[in-house]
Coordinates of C-alpha atoms in Angstrom, one line a residue:
X15 CA 8.3 -13.4 -4.6
X16 CA 7.4 -14.6 -1.1
X17 CA 5.0 -13.3 1.1
X18 CA 7.1 -12.4 4.2
X19 CA 10.8 -13.1 3.0
X20 CA 12.6 -12.6 6.3
X21 CA 10.3 -12.8 9.2
X22 CA 10.9 -16.1 10.4
X23 CA 14.9 -15.8 9.9
X24 CA 14.9 -12.4 11.4
X25 CA 13.2 -13.7 14.5
X26 CA 15.3 -16.7 15.0
X27 CA 18.4 -14.7 14.4
X28 CA 17.6 -12.0 16.6
X29 CA 16.8 -14.3 19.5
X30 CA 19.9 -16.2 19.2
X31 CA 22.0 -13.1 19.6
X32 CA 19.9 -11.7 22.4
X33 CA 20.6 -15.1 24.3
X34 CA 24.3 -14.4 23.4
X35 CA 24.3 -10.5 24.4
X36 CA 24.7 -9.2 27.8
X37 CA 21.6 -7.8 29.6
X38 CA 23.4 -4.5 29.9
X39 CA 23.8 -4.4 26.1
X40 CA 20.0 -4.7 25.6
X41 CA 18.9 -2.2 27.9
X42 CA 19.8 0.7 25.4
X43 CA 20.0 -0.6 22.0
X44 CA 20.1 2.7 20.3
X45 CA 22.3 4.5 22.4
X46 CA 20.0 7.3 20.7
X47 CA 21.3 9.7 23.2
X48 CA 24.8 9.3 23.4
X49 CA 27.2 11.4 21.2
X50 CA 29.2 9.5 18.8
X51 CA 32.8 10.0 18.7
X52 CA 34.5 11.2 15.6
X53 CA 35.9 8.4 13.2
X54 CA 38.2 8.2 10.6
X55 CA 37.4 7.3 7.1
X56 CA 33.6 7.3 7.7
X57 CA 33.9 4.4 10.2
X58 CA 32.9 4.5 13.8
X59 CA 34.9 4.2 16.9
X60 CA 34.5 0.9 18.6
X61 CA 31.9 1.0 21.4
X62 CA 32.8 -0.4 25.0
X63 CA 31.9 -4.1 25.1
X64 CA 29.4 -3.4 28.1
X65 CA 27.6 -0.7 25.9
X66 CA 27.6 -2.5 22.7
X67 CA 24.1 -3.0 21.0
X68 CA 23.1 -6.5 19.9
X69 CA 23.4 -5.9 16.2
X70 CA 25.8 -3.6 14.4
X71 CA 26.0 -2.5 10.7
X72 CA 29.5 -2.9 9.2
X73 CA 31.4 0.4 8.8
X74 CA 31.2 2.2 5.5
X75 CA 34.4 2.0 3.4
X76 CA 34.4 5.5 2.0
X77 CA 36.4 8.5 3.1
X78 CA 33.6 10.6 4.4
X79 CA 31.4 10.7 7.7
X80 CA 27.7 10.1 6.8
X81 CA 24.9 12.2 7.9
X82 CA 21.2 11.0 7.6
X83 CA 17.6 12.5 7.8
X84 CA 14.0 11.4 7.1
X85 CA 11.3 13.0 5.2
X86 CA 7.5 12.7 5.2
X87 CA 6.2 13.2 1.7
X88 CA 2.4 13.5 0.8
X89 CA 1.5 13.2 -3.1
X90 CA -1.9 14.9 -3.0
X91 CA -2.2 14.1 -6.7
X92 CA -2.3 10.6 -6.3
X93 CA -4.6 8.3 -4.4
X94 CA -2.8 5.5 -2.7
X95 CA -3.3 2.3 -4.7
X96 CA -3.5 -0.1 -1.9
X97 CA -5.8 1.8 0.5
X98 CA -8.9 3.8 -1.4
X99 CA -9.6 7.4 -0.7
X100 CA -6.4 8.4 0.9
X101 CA -3.5 10.5 -0.8
X102 CA -0.2 8.7 -1.3
X103 CA 2.1 9.1 1.4
X104 CA 5.8 8.1 1.6
X105 CA 8.5 8.0 4.3
X106 CA 12.1 8.2 2.8
X107 CA 15.6 8.4 4.4
X108 CA 18.5 10.3 2.7
X109 CA 22.0 9.5 3.4
X110 CA 24.5 11.9 2.4
X111 CA 28.6 12.9 3.1
X112 CA 28.8 14.9 6.0
X113 CA 31.4 17.2 7.7
X114 CA 31.4 15.3 11.1
X115 CA 30.5 11.9 12.7
X116 CA 29.7 13.7 16.3
X117 CA 26.1 13.7 17.0
X118 CA 23.4 11.1 17.6
X119 CA 23.4 7.8 15.5
X120 CA 20.5 7.4 13.5
X121 CA 18.3 4.6 14.6
X122 CA 17.8 1.5 12.3
X123 CA 14.1 1.1 12.3
X124 CA 11.2 2.0 15.0
X125 CA 10.0 -0.8 17.4
X126 CA 6.9 -1.0 15.9
X127 CA 8.1 -1.7 12.8
X128 CA 10.5 -4.5 13.9
X129 CA 7.4 -5.8 15.8
X130 CA 5.3 -6.1 12.7
X131 CA 8.3 -7.6 10.6
X132 CA 8.3 -10.3 13.3
X133 CA 4.8 -10.7 13.9
X134 CA 4.0 -13.9 12.5
X135 CA 6.9 -15.4 14.7
X136 CA 5.5 -13.8 18.1
X137 CA 8.8 -12.4 18.8
X138 CA 9.2 -11.3 22.4
X139 CA 10.3 -7.6 23.4
X140 CA 14.0 -8.6 23.6
X141 CA 14.1 -9.9 19.9
X142 CA 12.2 -6.8 18.7
X143 CA 14.5 -4.3 20.6
X144 CA 17.5 -6.2 19.4
X145 CA 16.4 -5.7 15.5
X146 CA 15.0 -2.1 16.1
X147 CA 18.4 -1.3 18.1
X148 CA 20.8 -2.4 15.4
X149 CA 23.7 0.5 15.5
X150 CA 23.9 2.4 12.4
X151 CA 26.9 4.6 11.3
X152 CA 25.2 7.5 10.1
X153 CA 24.6 10.8 12.6
X154 CA 21.2 12.2 12.4
X155 CA 21.2 15.8 10.8
X156 CA 24.9 16.0 10.4
X157 CA 26.1 19.1 8.6
X158 CA 26.5 17.8 4.9
X159 CA 29.6 17.9 3.0
X160 CA 29.8 19.2 -0.7
X161 CA 29.3 21.8 -2.9
X162 CA 26.1 23.2 -4.8
X163 CA 25.0 20.5 -7.3
X164 CA 28.0 18.3 -6.5
X165 CA 26.5 14.9 -5.5
X166 CA 25.2 12.3 -7.8
X167 CA 22.0 10.7 -6.3
X168 CA 21.1 7.0 -6.1
X169 CA 17.7 6.0 -5.4
X170 CA 17.3 2.8 -3.5
X171 CA 14.0 0.6 -3.3
X172 CA 13.9 -2.5 -1.0
X173 CA 12.5 -5.8 -1.7
X174 CA 8.8 -6.8 -1.0
X175 CA 7.9 -6.9 2.5
X176 CA 11.1 -5.1 3.5
X177 CA 11.5 -1.7 4.8
X178 CA 13.9 0.9 3.2
X179 CA 16.1 0.3 6.4
X180 CA 17.1 -3.2 4.9
X181 CA 19.5 -1.4 2.5
X182 CA 21.0 0.7 5.0
X183 CA 24.8 -0.6 4.7
X184 CA 24.7 -0.2 0.9
X185 CA 23.2 3.5 1.7
X186 CA 25.8 4.2 4.2
X187 CA 28.6 3.1 2.1
X188 CA 27.6 4.9 -1.0
X189 CA 27.3 8.3 1.3
X190 CA 30.8 7.6 2.7
X191 CA 31.9 7.6 -0.9
X192 CA 30.4 11.0 -2.1
X193 CA 26.8 10.1 -3.1
X194 CA 23.3 11.2 -2.0
X195 CA 21.1 8.3 -1.3
X196 CA 17.6 8.2 -0.9
X197 CA 15.7 5.0 0.4
X198 CA 12.2 4.9 0.0
X199 CA 9.3 2.7 2.0
X200 CA 6.5 1.9 -0.4
X201 CA 4.0 2.3 1.8
X202 CA 1.6 -0.9 2.6
X203 CA 4.5 -3.0 1.2
X204 CA 6.4 -2.9 4.5
X205 CA 5.7 -1.8 8.1
X206 CA 6.3 1.9 7.7
X207 CA 6.3 4.6 10.8
X208 CA 5.2 8.2 10.3
X209 CA 5.9 11.1 12.2
X210 CA 2.5 11.2 14.0
X211 CA 3.1 8.0 15.6
X212 CA 1.1 5.8 13.0
X213 CA 2.7 2.6 12.1
X214 CA 1.0 1.1 8.7
X215 CA 1.8 -2.8 8.4
X216 CA 2.5 -4.7 5.1
X217 CA -1.0 -4.4 3.9
X218 CA -0.2 -6.3 0.7
X219 CA 1.9 -9.2 2.3
X220 CA -1.0 -11.7 2.1
X221 CA -1.8 -10.9 -1.5
X222 CA 1.6 -10.4 -2.7
X223 CA 3.3 -13.0 -5.3
X224 CA 1.0 -13.0 -8.2
X225 CA 2.1 -11.6 -11.5
X226 CA -1.0 -9.1 -11.1
X227 CA 0.6 -7.7 -7.9
X228 CA 4.1 -7.7 -9.3
X229 CA 3.2 -5.6 -12.3
X230 CA 0.9 -3.3 -10.3
X231 CA 3.8 -3.0 -7.7
X232 CA 6.3 -2.2 -10.2
X233 CA 4.1 0.8 -11.7
X234 CA 3.3 2.0 -8.1
X235 CA 7.1 2.1 -7.5
X236 CA 8.0 3.8 -10.3
X237 CA 5.4 6.6 -9.5
X238 CA 6.6 6.8 -6.0
X239 CA 10.3 7.2 -7.1
X240 CA 9.1 10.0 -9.7
X241 CA 7.5 11.6 -7.1
X242 CA 10.3 11.6 -4.7
X243 CA 12.5 13.2 -7.4
X244 CA 10.1 15.8 -7.8
X245 CA 10.2 16.7 -4.3
X246 CA 13.8 16.5 -4.2
X247 CA 14.6 18.3 -7.4
X248 CA 11.7 20.6 -7.9
X249 CA 11.4 24.2 -7.3
X250 CA 10.5 24.0 -3.7
X251 CA 12.5 20.7 -2.6
X252 CA 11.4 19.0 0.8
X253 CA 15.3 18.6 1.7
X254 CA 16.8 21.8 2.7
X255 CA 20.0 20.7 1.4
X256 CA 18.7 19.7 -1.7
X257 CA 20.6 21.9 -3.7
X258 CA 23.7 19.7 -3.4
X259 CA 22.0 17.2 -5.6
X260 CA 23.3 17.0 -9.2
X261 CA 20.2 16.7 -11.1
X262 CA 21.6 15.4 -14.4
X263 CA 23.4 12.5 -12.2
X264 CA 20.7 10.3 -11.0
X265 CA 20.8 6.3 -10.7
X266 CA 18.6 3.7 -8.9
X267 CA 19.2 0.4 -7.7
X268 CA 16.7 -1.9 -5.7
X269 CA 16.8 -5.4 -4.3
X270 CA 14.3 -8.0 -5.6
X271 CA 10.9 -6.3 -6.4
X272 CA 12.7 -3.2 -6.0
X273 CA 15.5 -4.0 -8.5
X274 CA 12.8 -5.3 -11.0
X275 CA 11.1 -1.7 -10.8
X276 CA 14.4 0.1 -11.9
X277 CA 13.9 -0.9 -15.7
X278 CA 10.4 0.3 -15.8
X279 CA 11.2 3.4 -13.8
X280 CA 14.2 4.5 -16.3
X281 CA 11.6 3.7 -19.4
X282 CA 9.2 6.3 -17.7
X283 CA 11.2 8.8 -16.0
X284 CA 14.0 10.3 -18.2
X285 CA 15.7 11.6 -15.2
X286 CA 17.0 8.2 -14.0
X287 CA 20.2 7.7 -16.1
X288 CA 21.3 4.3 -15.0
X289 CA 20.0 1.4 -12.8
X290 CA 20.7 -2.0 -11.1
X291 CA 18.6 -5.0 -10.4
X292 CA 19.9 -6.8 -7.3
X293 CA 18.2 -10.3 -7.8
X294 CA 14.5 -9.3 -8.4
X295 CA 12.4 -11.1 -11.1
X296 CA 11.3 -8.8 -13.8
X297 CA 7.5 -8.3 -13.7
X298 CA 6.8 -5.9 -16.7
X299 CA 8.9 -6.9 -19.8
X300 CA 11.4 -4.1 -21.2
X301 CA 9.4 -3.4 -24.7
X302 CA 11.1 -4.2 -28.1
X303 CA 12.1 -1.0 -28.3
X304 CA 14.7 -1.5 -26.0
X305 CA 16.5 0.2 -22.7
X306 CA 19.4 2.4 -24.1
X307 CA 20.5 3.5 -20.8
X308 CA 23.2 1.5 -19.0
X309 CA 21.9 -1.3 -16.7
X310 CA 23.5 -4.1 -14.5
X311 CA 22.3 -7.3 -13.5
X312 CA 23.4 -8.6 -10.1
X313 CA 22.4 -12.0 -9.4
X314 CA 22.6 -14.3 -6.6
X315 CA 23.5 -17.9 -7.0
X316 CA 22.2 -20.2 -9.9
X317 CA 18.7 -18.8 -10.1
X318 CA 20.0 -15.6 -11.8
X319 CA 23.1 -17.0 -13.6
X320 CA 22.6 -17.0 -17.4
X321 CA 20.7 -19.8 -18.1
X322 CA 19.2 -19.9 -14.9
X323 CA 15.6 -20.7 -13.8
X324 CA 14.4 -17.2 -13.9
X325 CA 13.6 -16.5 -17.7
X326 CA 12.9 -12.8 -17.1
X327 CA 16.4 -12.1 -16.9
X328 CA 17.3 -13.5 -20.2
X329 CA 14.4 -12.0 -22.0
X330 CA 15.1 -8.4 -20.7
X331 CA 18.9 -8.7 -21.0
X332 CA 18.1 -9.1 -25.1
X333 CA 16.3 -5.7 -25.0
X334 CA 18.9 -4.0 -22.8
X335 CA 20.4 -2.1 -25.8
X336 CA 22.8 0.3 -24.1
X337 CA 25.7 -0.6 -21.7
X338 CA 25.2 -3.6 -19.7
X339 CA 26.7 -6.1 -17.5
X340 CA 25.2 -9.7 -16.1
X341 CA 26.9 -10.2 -12.8
X342 CA 26.4 -13.2 -11.0
X343 CA 27.8 -14.2 -7.4
X344 CA 28.7 -18.1 -6.6
X345 CA 27.3 -18.9 -3.2
X346 CA 25.2 -15.8 -2.7
X347 CA 21.5 -16.2 -1.6
X348 CA 18.7 -14.1 -2.4
X349 CA 18.6 -12.1 0.9
X350 CA 22.5 -11.6 1.1
X351 CA 22.1 -8.3 -1.0
X352 CA 20.5 -6.7 2.2
X353 CA 21.6 -5.7 5.6
X354 CA 20.5 -9.1 6.9
X355 CA 23.7 -10.7 5.5
X356 CA 26.0 -9.0 7.8
X357 CA 23.7 -9.0 10.6
X358 CA 22.4 -12.2 10.6
X359 CA 23.9 -14.8 8.0
X360 CA 26.7 -16.1 10.0
X361 CA 24.3 -16.5 12.9
X362 CA 21.2 -18.6 11.6
X363 CA 23.3 -20.0 8.4
X364 CA 20.2 -20.5 6.1
X365 CA 21.8 -21.5 2.8
X366 CA 18.4 -21.0 1.0
X367 CA 18.4 -17.3 1.9
X368 CA 21.9 -16.2 2.5
X369 CA 24.0 -18.8 0.6
X370 CA 27.1 -20.2 1.7
X371 CA 29.2 -16.9 1.9
X372 CA 29.9 -15.3 5.0
X373 CA 27.7 -12.2 5.5
X374 CA 30.2 -9.8 5.4
X375 CA 31.5 -11.2 2.1
X376 CA 28.4 -10.9 0.7
X377 CA 27.9 -7.0 1.7
X378 CA 31.5 -6.4 0.6
X379 CA 30.6 -7.6 -2.7
X380 CA 27.4 -5.9 -3.2
X381 CA 28.8 -2.6 -2.2
X382 CA 31.9 -2.9 -4.3
X383 CA 29.8 -3.8 -7.6
X384 CA 27.1 -1.5 -7.2
X385 CA 29.4 1.3 -6.2
X386 CA 31.8 0.6 -9.2
X387 CA 28.7 0.8 -11.5
X388 CA 27.5 4.0 -10.3
X389 CA 31.3 5.5 -10.2
X390 CA 31.4 4.7 -14.0
X391 CA 28.0 6.0 -14.7
X392 CA 27.3 8.9 -12.7
X393 CA 30.8 9.9 -12.2
X394 CA 32.7 9.0 -15.3
X395 CA 35.2 7.1 -13.5
X396 CA 36.9 4.2 -15.0
X397 CA 36.2 0.8 -13.3
X398 CA 37.8 -2.3 -14.8
X399 CA 36.1 -4.5 -12.2
X400 CA 33.0 -4.4 -14.5
X401 CA 34.9 -5.8 -17.4
X402 CA 36.6 -8.8 -16.4
X403 CA 36.9 -11.3 -13.8
X404 CA 38.8 -10.3 -10.6
X405 CA 41.2 -12.4 -8.5
X406 CA 39.9 -10.5 -5.4
X407 CA 36.3 -11.6 -6.3
X408 CA 36.8 -15.2 -7.7
X409 CA 33.1 -15.9 -6.5
X410 CA 32.1 -13.4 -9.1
X411 CA 31.4 -13.8 -13.1
X412 CA 30.8 -10.8 -15.3
X413 CA 29.3 -11.4 -18.5
X414 CA 28.8 -8.3 -21.0

């Protein structure tokens, strides 16, 4: 678990993109005030070249437009574990199927978040704005589509040092296919901007990477997830459309440290029925009593193949006593499971970070297998992709 896993790569790639993008495109990277045109199958209409942002997320693959909103949640029952004397407060984003794609596209992240993410490289304003201004596909505050208790809920937890926005492309895709998705910023483990204008830095980034930190963060993240579920499914939900969530169909996925925390969350919170670890080392072992709920390991390259260098996967695999799959992707790097693969991998070509697969291919595989897992376990839909090798995805190995 590295201290600042993407900062150098983000700065380098964003700088290259700035050099290759017309100045007019960088003048208004968010396009925040412009209404989005309606698009079929949840995909945006192409922007005019002179107005295109420097970076843009691939469009979702599902049949629905996507809406999004953000919530500021304060847990008055818990003191922040990283900063003494203050209650734990979180920023979360919710993505959901929407009735229309008309409206303002949601911002990707704030400029201050991007500045702090790139701080160690001394990135200039153009680079910061290029990343912060990444074009998303979700419309802020769009009217939701769905019936009461009709939407399965997937919780997403990002990797250490990364904001919740790093899994936006996966979130939008799941929402376009009929899921409610909540992404959590685990405060002080990444830059986080709050409604009053404060932006907290990654306070823990200089101290992370030890087993002690990994274990503590795993417990903190599980508590964060349980609190967010309380606020979304309790008697007085924080989201006005929370009645759309089916409280009996909740899953969790995460990348790196976020994926590691999925098993601990499932063992401590019975509401979470199924989980996915996307390339994360397990810091707290599954106990000998086992994890009986469905779980999928989605590993990048050789490190997390069966018999790979991370012994925690083999250890915990033995204690997964319910439905389970161990899926590995040849040619994929650790950070290829995030947005930064389609945004940056083809620009900087860092094999250690992104592997050798094209960025769009990495995203396609991630969306396909994570989506299939939740379709099977939260919606009861048959997904043979999870049972055998696929001619369409020869890079993927499925073990059961």
